[in-house]
XYZ file of C-alpha atoms in Angstrom:
706
model
C -1.149 68.834 9.156
C 0.028 70.272 5.855
C 2.696 68.373 3.972
C 5.914 70.163 3.150
C 6.955 69.249 -0.378
C 10.603 68.763 -1.290
C 12.446 69.006 -4.549
C 12.920 65.238 -4.511
C 9.490 63.838 -3.784
C 10.861 60.306 -3.494
C 13.157 61.046 -0.552
C 11.465 60.632 2.863
C 11.924 63.696 5.031
C 10.636 64.479 8.493
C 9.182 67.892 9.321
C 11.245 69.886 11.735
C 8.621 69.868 14.511
C 7.348 66.303 13.922
C 7.269 64.042 16.968
C 10.084 61.495 17.342
C 9.693 58.156 15.599
C 8.972 55.015 17.606
C 12.071 53.440 19.073
C 13.621 51.044 16.599
C 11.701 52.297 13.584
C 12.931 54.606 10.882
C 11.243 55.979 7.791
C 12.100 53.070 5.438
C 10.910 50.500 7.966
C 7.696 52.335 8.617
C 7.031 52.679 4.914
C 7.669 48.941 4.528
C 5.105 48.217 7.241
C 2.594 50.309 5.353
C 3.472 48.631 2.072
C 2.842 45.221 3.610
C -0.474 46.293 5.100
C -1.663 47.649 1.765
C -0.621 44.415 0.073
C -2.675 42.371 2.543
C -5.708 44.628 2.187
C -5.764 44.867 -1.588
C -4.951 41.214 -2.093
C -7.975 40.303 0.017
C -10.209 42.707 -1.871
C -9.117 41.095 -5.139
C -9.726 37.634 -3.690
C -13.179 38.761 -2.607
C -14.011 39.862 -6.144
C -12.748 36.560 -7.542
C -14.871 34.609 -5.081
C -18.022 36.613 -5.775
C -17.562 36.154 -9.498
C -17.253 32.405 -9.074
C -13.622 32.172 -10.133
C -12.406 30.539 -6.902
C -13.882 27.357 -5.436
C -14.777 26.664 -1.832
C -14.977 28.906 1.206
C -13.126 32.187 1.558
C -12.259 33.681 4.962
C -10.906 37.190 4.521
C -8.414 39.004 6.720
C -9.743 42.497 6.037
C -9.409 44.735 9.095
C -6.674 42.761 10.879
C -3.658 43.621 8.731
C -1.699 45.422 11.446
C -1.339 42.241 13.479
C 0.186 40.013 10.803
C 2.499 42.758 9.577
C 3.614 43.913 13.018
C 4.344 40.357 14.116
C 6.049 39.026 10.989
C 8.290 42.090 10.704
C 10.430 40.490 13.436
C 10.647 37.019 11.923
C 13.339 35.427 9.832
C 12.741 33.061 6.965
C 13.927 30.238 9.227
C 11.322 31.037 11.901
C 8.102 29.044 11.708
C 4.524 30.295 11.658
C 1.285 28.384 12.092
C -1.958 30.069 11.227
C -5.711 29.792 10.942
C -8.446 29.445 8.332
C -8.143 33.229 7.981
C -4.489 32.999 7.062
C -3.879 34.789 3.752
C -2.545 37.813 5.609
C -0.133 35.728 7.662
C 1.139 33.984 4.525
C 1.789 37.274 2.741
C 3.352 38.911 5.779
C 5.687 35.918 6.199
C 6.839 36.372 2.603
C 4.686 34.221 0.351
C 4.510 35.347 -3.256
C 1.110 36.896 -4.041
C 1.161 34.960 -7.309
C 1.446 31.530 -5.728
C -0.998 32.451 -2.986
C -3.646 33.624 -5.433
C -3.066 30.536 -7.588
C -3.701 28.370 -4.536
C -6.956 30.203 -3.862
C -7.907 29.401 -7.437
C -6.989 25.743 -6.844
C -4.330 25.853 -9.542
C -1.169 23.857 -10.170
C 1.151 26.802 -9.524
C -0.318 27.493 -6.093
C 1.842 27.050 -3.010
C 0.348 23.570 -2.507
C -0.516 22.779 -6.103
C -4.202 23.234 -5.381
C -4.229 20.568 -2.653
C -4.701 22.962 0.243
C -6.668 25.935 -1.003
C -7.636 28.970 0.986
C -7.543 27.380 4.453
C -4.464 25.161 4.087
C -1.413 27.107 2.928
C 2.112 25.726 3.322
C 5.474 27.022 2.162
C 8.544 25.490 3.733
C 10.840 27.952 1.966
C 9.479 30.889 3.964
C 8.756 29.081 7.245
C 4.996 28.845 6.814
C 4.135 25.604 8.595
C 0.553 25.936 7.509
C -2.739 27.697 7.859
C -5.415 25.499 9.338
C -9.050 24.602 8.948
C -9.234 23.480 12.595
C -9.665 26.126 15.278
C -6.429 26.161 17.251
C -5.166 23.194 15.243
C -1.767 24.722 14.555
C -0.930 25.753 18.114
C 0.732 22.450 19.125
C 2.741 22.384 15.887
C 4.186 25.801 16.693
C 5.131 24.595 20.158
C 6.885 21.617 18.598
C 8.693 23.768 16.045
C 9.929 25.984 18.865
C 11.090 22.988 20.906
C 12.891 21.711 17.821
C 14.706 25.021 17.356
C 15.727 25.153 20.992
C 16.889 21.539 21.066
C 19.005 22.023 17.940
C 20.695 25.039 19.509
C 19.404 27.720 17.167
C 17.864 30.992 18.293
C 14.866 30.409 16.044
C 11.332 31.125 17.189
C 7.877 29.970 16.226
C 4.614 31.904 16.128
C 1.129 30.505 16.491
C -1.621 32.780 15.158
C -5.155 31.964 16.291
C -8.454 33.670 16.972
C -10.331 34.317 20.193
C -12.441 31.232 19.597
C -9.375 29.002 19.944
C -8.747 30.201 23.483
C -11.590 27.962 24.663
C -10.052 24.946 22.927
C -7.814 22.307 24.481
C -4.990 23.072 22.049
C -4.664 26.543 23.552
C -4.441 25.415 27.166
C -2.284 22.353 26.570
C -0.063 24.271 24.166
C 0.602 27.196 26.492
C 1.228 24.938 29.460
C 3.666 22.634 27.659
C 5.464 25.564 26.018
C 5.839 27.293 29.358
C 7.137 24.171 31.052
C 9.722 23.671 28.296
C 10.653 27.381 28.054
C 9.931 27.002 24.356
C 10.709 30.031 22.135
C 7.170 30.413 20.823
C 4.956 33.493 20.639
C 1.222 32.889 20.847
C -0.652 35.613 18.971
C -4.380 35.719 19.599
C -6.180 37.912 17.106
C -9.161 38.781 19.235
C -11.712 40.028 16.727
C -14.517 39.574 19.280
C -16.343 36.779 17.443
C -15.758 33.068 16.903
C -17.707 32.582 13.686
C -20.895 34.306 14.931
C -20.519 33.855 18.683
C -19.384 36.791 20.783
C -16.447 36.062 23.057
C -18.300 37.674 25.946
C -21.077 35.086 25.575
C -18.865 32.028 25.983
C -16.417 32.928 28.737
C -16.446 34.829 31.995
C -12.920 36.064 31.290
C -12.779 37.807 27.911
C -9.381 39.329 28.754
C -7.337 36.725 26.943
C -3.911 38.134 27.820
C -4.666 37.583 31.489
C -4.904 33.830 30.928
C -1.152 33.627 30.401
C -0.613 33.996 34.142
C -2.127 30.555 34.714
C 0.812 29.071 32.814
C 3.518 31.290 34.274
C 4.234 33.201 31.074
C 3.841 36.888 30.165
C 0.580 38.040 28.651
C 0.358 41.327 26.750
C -2.746 43.012 25.339
C -2.233 45.492 22.495
C -4.321 47.535 20.097
C -4.310 45.132 17.190
C -5.226 47.894 14.743
C -2.077 49.851 15.593
C 0.820 48.313 13.685
C 3.400 50.157 15.788
C 1.893 48.827 19.020
C 1.910 45.305 17.643
C 5.462 45.778 16.335
C 6.654 46.873 19.781
C 4.946 44.031 21.613
C 6.323 41.489 19.170
C 9.827 42.933 19.375
C 9.892 42.367 23.118
C 8.369 38.886 22.855
C 10.760 37.838 20.082
C 13.820 39.145 21.900
C 12.713 37.287 25.005
C 12.220 34.052 23.097
C 15.575 34.287 21.312
C 17.297 34.860 24.662
C 15.917 31.548 25.867
C 13.404 33.010 28.302
C 10.393 31.209 26.892
C 6.987 31.997 25.409
C 4.748 35.059 25.434
C 1.028 35.422 24.796
C 0.080 38.521 22.798
C -3.588 39.427 22.649
C -4.078 41.629 19.608
C -7.451 43.333 19.963
C -8.704 43.813 16.451
C -11.775 43.385 14.262
C -12.754 41.836 10.969
C -14.995 44.209 9.073
C -16.228 41.414 6.807
C -18.282 38.331 7.551
C -16.869 35.143 8.993
C -16.625 33.868 5.432
C -17.542 35.359 2.107
C -21.312 35.193 1.894
C -21.801 35.531 5.645
C -23.775 38.737 6.310
C -21.682 41.516 7.763
C -24.579 43.192 9.552
C -27.594 41.772 11.257
C -27.703 38.495 13.121
C -24.843 39.055 15.550
C -23.392 42.505 14.735
C -24.893 45.960 14.454
C -24.228 48.598 11.826
C -23.083 50.951 14.574
C -20.447 48.474 15.752
C -19.071 47.858 12.270
C -19.027 51.589 11.512
C -17.167 52.342 14.736
C -14.462 49.788 13.931
C -14.241 50.975 10.338
C -13.089 54.327 11.693
C -10.194 52.467 13.325
C -9.067 50.958 10.020
C -5.405 50.003 10.530
C -4.409 50.809 6.944
C -6.097 54.213 6.693
C -4.966 55.324 10.134
C -1.340 54.339 9.608
C -1.386 56.104 6.254
C -2.490 59.270 7.975
C 0.130 58.864 10.720
C 2.951 58.422 8.228
C 1.992 61.533 6.304
C 0.731 63.806 9.073
C 1.812 62.679 12.545
C 5.264 61.263 11.806
C 5.692 63.150 8.543
C 8.190 60.668 7.169
C 6.742 60.334 3.687
C 5.014 62.451 1.137
C 1.632 61.807 -0.373
C 3.336 61.067 -3.673
C 5.337 58.287 -2.027
C 2.214 56.827 -0.492
C 0.459 56.872 -3.828
C 3.469 55.303 -5.520
C 3.457 52.448 -3.020
C -0.259 51.905 -3.507
C 0.101 51.916 -7.291
C 2.895 49.346 -7.048
C 0.717 47.124 -4.838
C -2.211 47.428 -7.229
C 0.067 46.241 -10.024
C 1.320 43.306 -7.949
C -2.179 42.231 -6.970
C -3.474 42.552 -10.514
C -0.584 40.403 -11.712
C -1.397 37.789 -9.054
C -4.942 37.453 -10.379
C -3.695 37.201 -13.954
C -1.104 34.642 -12.876
C -3.759 32.545 -11.139
C -6.025 32.674 -14.171
C -3.178 31.571 -16.464
C -2.023 28.788 -14.189
C -3.183 25.343 -15.367
C -5.429 23.051 -13.408
C -3.603 20.333 -11.454
C -3.071 17.135 -13.423
C -5.612 14.548 -12.151
C -2.949 11.880 -12.656
C -1.037 13.433 -9.727
C -3.941 13.275 -7.292
C -2.565 10.177 -5.562
C 0.925 11.575 -4.985
C 2.291 12.665 -1.599
C -0.036 10.590 0.556
C 2.996 8.726 1.889
C 6.725 9.167 1.504
C 8.070 7.622 -1.667
C 9.308 5.047 -0.918
C 7.418 4.243 2.267
C 10.278 2.186 3.656
C 13.746 3.626 4.164
C 16.350 1.833 2.068
C 17.885 0.323 5.208
C 14.700 -1.651 5.846
C 15.517 -4.040 3.008
C 19.226 -4.383 3.712
C 20.142 -8.076 3.894
C 20.964 -9.402 7.325
C 24.749 -9.669 7.442
C 26.130 -13.181 7.411
C 26.989 -14.528 10.805
C 24.661 -12.243 12.756
C 23.874 -13.831 16.087
C 20.580 -13.751 17.943
C 20.051 -13.143 21.623
C 17.037 -14.224 23.660
C 15.572 -10.858 24.663
C 12.412 -9.638 26.338
C 9.991 -7.457 24.383
C 10.603 -4.315 26.412
C 14.368 -4.723 26.358
C 14.328 -5.303 22.593
C 12.358 -2.150 21.821
C 14.358 -0.118 24.299
C 17.569 -1.350 22.686
C 16.225 -0.353 19.265
C 15.360 3.136 20.464
C 18.748 3.539 22.143
C 20.550 2.421 18.999
C 18.663 4.959 16.908
C 19.176 7.757 19.449
C 22.906 7.096 19.346
C 22.813 7.050 15.558
C 20.740 10.240 15.278
C 21.368 12.894 17.940
C 18.184 14.724 16.905
C 15.781 12.063 18.219
C 13.846 13.112 21.319
C 11.240 11.274 23.392
C 8.043 12.745 24.879
C 6.004 10.900 27.474
C 4.357 10.927 30.871
C 6.801 9.544 33.416
C 9.051 8.104 30.725
C 12.115 10.039 31.824
C 13.909 9.284 35.080
C 11.071 6.989 36.222
C 11.511 4.791 33.161
C 7.873 4.527 32.132
C 4.799 2.775 33.504
C 5.973 -0.558 32.100
C 9.695 0.145 32.651
C 9.754 0.423 28.882
C 12.147 3.389 28.840
C 14.303 2.255 31.742
C 17.878 3.449 31.372
C 17.257 5.848 28.487
C 17.120 8.907 30.750
C 20.414 7.982 32.353
C 22.121 7.700 28.961
C 20.474 10.510 27.006
C 19.454 13.040 29.659
C 16.413 15.162 30.355
C 16.634 17.236 27.171
C 16.089 14.133 25.032
C 13.936 12.078 27.408
C 11.289 14.708 28.102
C 8.743 14.172 30.859
C 5.547 15.820 29.666
C 2.355 16.988 31.339
C -0.626 14.633 31.117
C -1.787 16.321 27.935
C -1.826 13.818 25.095
C -3.203 16.296 22.586
C -0.640 18.931 23.456
C 2.526 16.883 23.459
C 1.487 14.671 20.542
C 0.784 17.768 18.453
C 4.084 19.245 19.558
C 5.871 16.030 18.626
C 4.594 16.215 15.050
C 5.569 19.882 14.829
C 9.041 19.068 16.102
C 9.337 16.094 13.751
C 8.444 18.257 10.763
C 11.067 20.903 11.563
C 14.376 19.224 12.205
C 14.100 16.533 14.872
C 12.449 13.132 15.158
C 10.178 12.649 18.096
C 8.652 9.631 19.795
C 5.353 10.455 21.495
C 4.522 7.894 24.186
C 0.802 7.817 24.977
C 0.942 4.814 27.315
C -2.378 3.203 26.257
C -4.061 2.924 22.855
C -7.279 4.266 24.358
C -5.510 7.574 24.993
C -4.969 8.044 21.271
C -8.440 9.502 21.020
C -7.361 12.370 23.257
C -4.908 13.321 20.506
C -6.920 12.094 17.517
C -7.263 15.452 15.767
C -3.530 16.085 15.807
C -2.744 12.591 14.523
C -5.422 12.251 11.844
C -5.982 15.843 10.728
C -2.524 17.345 11.146
C 0.259 14.747 11.081
C -1.273 12.272 8.638
C -2.387 14.984 6.197
C 0.701 17.181 6.329
C 2.603 15.654 3.418
C -0.425 15.664 1.121
C -1.751 19.115 1.992
C 1.693 20.662 1.596
C 2.096 18.997 -1.809
C 5.050 16.999 -0.599
C 6.932 19.939 0.912
C 6.714 18.664 4.474
C 6.221 15.478 6.416
C 5.848 14.636 10.087
C 7.934 11.516 10.796
C 6.746 11.207 14.379
C 6.515 7.803 16.067
C 3.483 7.437 18.317
C 4.107 4.609 20.754
C 1.272 3.034 22.764
C 0.530 -0.080 24.760
C -2.361 -1.898 23.086
C -4.853 -4.644 23.768
C -6.306 -6.519 26.691
C -4.297 -7.540 29.721
C -5.238 -8.450 33.313
C -8.624 -6.792 33.777
C -7.454 -3.321 32.811
C -11.056 -2.269 32.193
C -12.845 -0.060 29.654
C -10.247 2.709 29.238
C -6.998 0.738 29.172
C -7.699 -2.342 27.048
C -8.345 -1.240 23.472
C -6.285 -1.590 20.321
C -8.452 0.066 17.588
C -5.951 -0.488 14.770
C -8.602 -0.615 11.993
C -9.679 2.921 12.937
C -6.176 4.282 12.468
C -5.433 2.172 9.401
C -8.364 3.908 7.695
C -6.460 7.228 7.717
C -4.331 7.951 4.619
C -0.825 9.059 5.482
C -0.480 7.054 8.704
C 1.559 3.852 9.113
C 0.096 1.358 11.623
C 2.298 -1.372 13.127
C 1.152 -4.308 15.275
C 4.147 -6.604 15.844
C 3.992 -9.971 17.594
C 7.627 -10.717 18.437
C 10.418 -8.846 20.224
C 12.496 -8.967 17.038
C 9.805 -7.312 14.939
C 8.927 -4.836 17.680
C 12.543 -3.675 17.676
C 12.934 -3.866 13.909
C 9.768 -1.919 13.171
C 10.687 0.742 15.712
C 14.052 1.220 14.048
C 12.379 1.442 10.641
C 9.873 3.969 11.975
C 12.682 6.163 13.280
C 14.192 6.356 9.785
C 10.985 6.548 7.733
C 9.307 9.688 6.409
C 5.745 9.266 7.669
C 3.974 9.332 11.027
C 3.982 5.824 12.477
C 1.585 4.428 15.060
C 3.418 1.705 16.975
C 0.894 -0.510 18.774
C 2.767 -2.709 21.229
C 0.621 -5.462 22.742
C 0.784 -5.211 26.523
C 0.123 -8.941 26.933
C 3.432 -9.575 25.153
C 5.593 -7.241 27.240
C 6.835 -10.120 29.371
C 7.482 -12.370 26.359
C 10.930 -13.266 25.122
C 12.293 -14.270 21.769
C 15.384 -14.343 19.596
C 16.405 -10.858 18.457
C 19.169 -10.322 15.878
C 22.151 -8.462 17.227
C 23.166 -5.335 15.379
C 21.459 -2.994 12.968
C 18.549 -5.083 11.609
C 15.304 -3.404 10.482
C 11.862 -4.842 9.727
C 10.145 -3.321 6.663
C 6.609 -2.004 6.673
C 4.049 -3.948 4.657
C 5.853 -7.288 4.578
C 4.041 -10.116 6.380
C 5.855 -13.040 7.985
C 5.078 -16.717 7.522
C 5.115 -17.766 11.167
C 4.258 -21.395 10.381
C 3.954 -23.203 7.084
C 0.966 -25.386 6.279
C -1.186 -26.763 3.479
C -4.826 -27.081 4.609
C -5.818 -23.678 6.022
C -4.351 -20.181 6.230
C -4.772 -18.340 9.532
C -3.870 -14.645 9.431
C -3.377 -12.533 12.535
C -1.287 -9.810 14.169
C -0.094 -8.914 17.644
C -0.750 -11.288 20.534
C -3.278 -13.390 18.596
C -0.479 -14.640 16.356
C 0.704 -16.677 19.329
C -2.778 -18.012 20.028
C -3.117 -18.887 16.343
C 0.142 -20.823 16.538
C -1.124 -22.693 19.587
C -4.354 -23.483 17.771
C -2.349 -24.707 14.773
C -0.441 -27.099 17.019
C -3.715 -28.356 18.460
C -5.173 -28.887 14.999
C -2.016 -30.632 13.811
C -2.802 -33.419 16.274
C -6.101 -33.769 14.422
C -4.332 -34.081 11.103
C -4.846 -30.481 9.953
C -1.913 -28.479 8.561
C -2.339 -24.722 9.215
C -0.253 -21.952 7.739
C -0.039 -18.979 10.105
C 0.730 -15.505 8.758
C 1.825 -12.632 10.974
C 0.803 -9.361 9.291
C 3.225 -7.244 11.367
C 1.760 -4.023 9.936
C -1.909 -3.198 9.381
C -1.088 -0.286 7.083
C 0.550 -1.093 4.720
C -1.345 -4.391 4.580
C 0.445 -7.247 2.810
C -2.494 -8.815 0.982
C -0.302 -10.535 -1.599
C 1.413 -12.759 0.949
C -2.013 -13.768 2.209
C -3.259 -14.389 -1.337
C -0.228 -16.547 -2.122
C -0.935 -18.667 0.916
C -4.636 -18.981 0.051
C -3.727 -20.165 -3.447
C -1.947 -23.049 -1.699
C -4.343 -23.858 1.177
C -7.630 -22.754 -0.467
C -9.092 -21.635 2.871
C -8.687 -18.526 5.017
C -9.469 -17.637 8.604
C -8.652 -14.118 9.814
C -8.165 -13.782 13.577
C -7.947 -10.254 14.949
C -8.126 -8.575 18.344
C -10.080 -5.603 16.994
C -13.811 -5.739 16.306
C -15.146 -7.458 13.214
C -17.267 -4.778 11.604
C -15.292 -2.831 8.973
C -12.103 -4.422 10.255
C -9.063 -6.390 9.143
C -11.095 -9.542 8.561
C -13.500 -7.751 6.235
C -10.633 -6.113 4.348
C -8.718 -9.321 3.834
C -11.883 -11.211 2.945
C -12.707 -8.804 0.154
C -9.083 -8.724 -0.962
C -9.193 -12.495 -1.399
C -12.360 -12.133 -3.480
C -10.343 -9.901 -5.761
C -7.005 -11.750 -5.735
C -7.713 -15.419 -5.064
C -11.439 -16.029 -5.563
C -10.967 -19.002 -7.896
C -8.725 -20.685 -5.325
C -11.165 -20.506 -2.402
C -12.877 -23.760 -1.481
C -14.848 -22.141 1.344
C -16.024 -18.661 2.318
C -13.408 -16.526 4.039
C -14.045 -16.576 7.774
C -13.101 -14.186 10.534
C -12.853 -14.319 14.292
C -12.736 -11.142 16.342
C -13.102 -9.727 19.806
C -16.775 -9.268 20.577
C -17.851 -5.647 19.927
C -18.585 -4.408 23.424
C -17.071 -2.065 25.955
C -14.227 -3.850 27.628
C -15.389 -5.185 31.027
C -13.319 -5.323 34.197
C -14.389 -8.648 35.730
C -12.167 -11.539 34.571
C -15.160 -13.764 33.792
C -16.739 -11.102 31.590
C -13.420 -10.273 29.948
C -12.805 -13.914 29.028
C -16.234 -14.059 27.400
C -15.409 -11.295 24.925
C -11.860 -12.233 23.965
C -10.566 -14.617 21.326
C -8.780 -17.651 22.783
C -7.016 -20.717 21.427
C -10.070 -22.972 21.519
C -12.169 -20.373 19.700
C -9.564 -20.216 16.929
C -9.460 -23.995 16.659
C -13.250 -24.200 16.554
C -13.430 -21.539 13.858
C -10.794 -23.377 11.845
C -12.795 -26.610 12.040
C -15.867 -24.771 10.792
C -13.970 -23.475 7.770
C -12.526 -26.888 6.992
C -15.949 -28.531 7.239
C -17.665 -25.847 5.171
C -19.729 -24.492 8.026
C -20.328 -20.779 8.487
C -21.641 -18.953 11.509
C -24.838 -16.907 11.244
C -24.472 -13.196 10.695
C -25.672 -12.315 14.174
C -22.739 -14.263 15.631
C -20.402 -12.345 13.380
C -21.756 -9.040 14.632
C -21.188 -10.303 18.162
C -17.588 -11.147 17.409
C -17.921 -14.677 16.154
C -16.813 -16.203 12.889
C -18.669 -16.136 9.625
C -18.513 -15.503 5.890
C -16.838 -12.300 4.842
C -19.967 -11.037 3.117
C -22.184 -11.411 6.199
C -23.993 -8.376 7.539
C -24.696 -7.538 11.166
């Protein structure tokens, strides 16, 4: 159609016989949609040039061809709404409002990037615009979006969250657990699947018998809508309905945006050949969302002139050029800052070191009652604490460990979840990062591995990857350790595994007082905390201070003073170590027993101070020996107290084997009082066990090899 020129070429004007505009859109809004799409396209083209010239490090996953989806979706979002994204997330970041300058600087790995160079192309965060993060894990951000939506709903806002992901993620557990939990909670979250037909190089049709992704929503009782993802107006309309529905409190929607990336999976991946044909790419190129919308604006809707289009494009070219120049000028990150933002600074909340008020009384309290009291106190203190768990609501938990909390705090705070540890743990970290604090109850330490990716790769890394902008102060509560022939899948503790992960606090208390105190500290701290509560101690009782008393992270406790040998332990083995110390005292041996209380942070200085006095060290730990707490403390003593050691550091651990069911077999693998006493005698007499015993869980020198 010919374009009718006007005297004022800058004023949009519809032709008299032009078709009506889409409902809810006017000329300025439509031009803004086009402007955003051009920005996404030309930014990516500039990033592609920078990558090919070697200016940017690492991988580069471009969004070229999918611009209509990000723009159509984000047009309905507020700054306060949250978005999670994918490894192909530049377009989502720009559409949500990120400055092209800071985005390009992040792609260059520069100091002025949105994450100071910590995240790079696949890990973009900007709290100021509601960008929770793009993600290097397929579907990794879906649970976080669910949690952000639950947070908004719980706090009484009408905010929404959006999870962008590709078709490949729809075969991942995060997709299924996320949609189910969101549906059950009526969470205001919109799931946007950008179905570009290929997960890396695998066609969707090759890996599922149901390639119609929108239809999968029905399984979770939520609406599913398929749209032409290359038509920005179609996406805009679908998102408008989904957003309005979410803000009204009617729950989630799944939008399948059928689109196509006209570039390779990553820069350097061939566009044509192995898994795509030239004919296919050419056919989709004709459906280019930017070119087609340009034509519609000028010809079909006739709301702008060609001069206006060209002016917009020239402005975008200037902006993109400036972003490249900005990135080039930006300095490299200072290597001296590399260690910052792993943990909150300080790790402990100030309250953790508050002196115990004079005259505070103590009450003999059971473990479960003590922790429950601590949680209740914190929930009264902070109305934005919520609790996720399987059967932890009205039922009161498998161990009666949440008994009474539902009756006091109600179903909106004591949330009974599906049996989906990955889904609700990921949601708990998303909620904890966006306005609430959440306790995720996984029942048994073995179940942590069901949620491992969310804990280790999302929650623990969030503060660092976002350059300190965000943290996920979630408390992950589990029952740990052996008790009463629970068998292979309900008896583990695994604390050295989790202590190896930067950004994660790991607690292993031994007394009701410390279990309560550490829980209260965790609910005020800034980092994700793994609270390992030893099941064998649930029935134990002990004196617990009345009132608001916290236990700090990283501060060990001298459980018994002595002069001849230091025994270090945590959890239930502290009590066995104390029994062994009493047994040895009758033999004339004075043992000092140290209760670590937390595995990360690890209080090596308290141990070193004791070793400087006793000159001998035995580490007793319920986890396996190899690469464990005993090895860590042994080497730490080599560094801190080597000249004070009169014997090699020794360690006694659970034998490294799958946990058996039969009581006789279970007793054979576990550390008991007599084993601790025997190991202590060996240290005192200068004997060391052969390395093969160490590998089997026995005691031996710290430098032994399996």
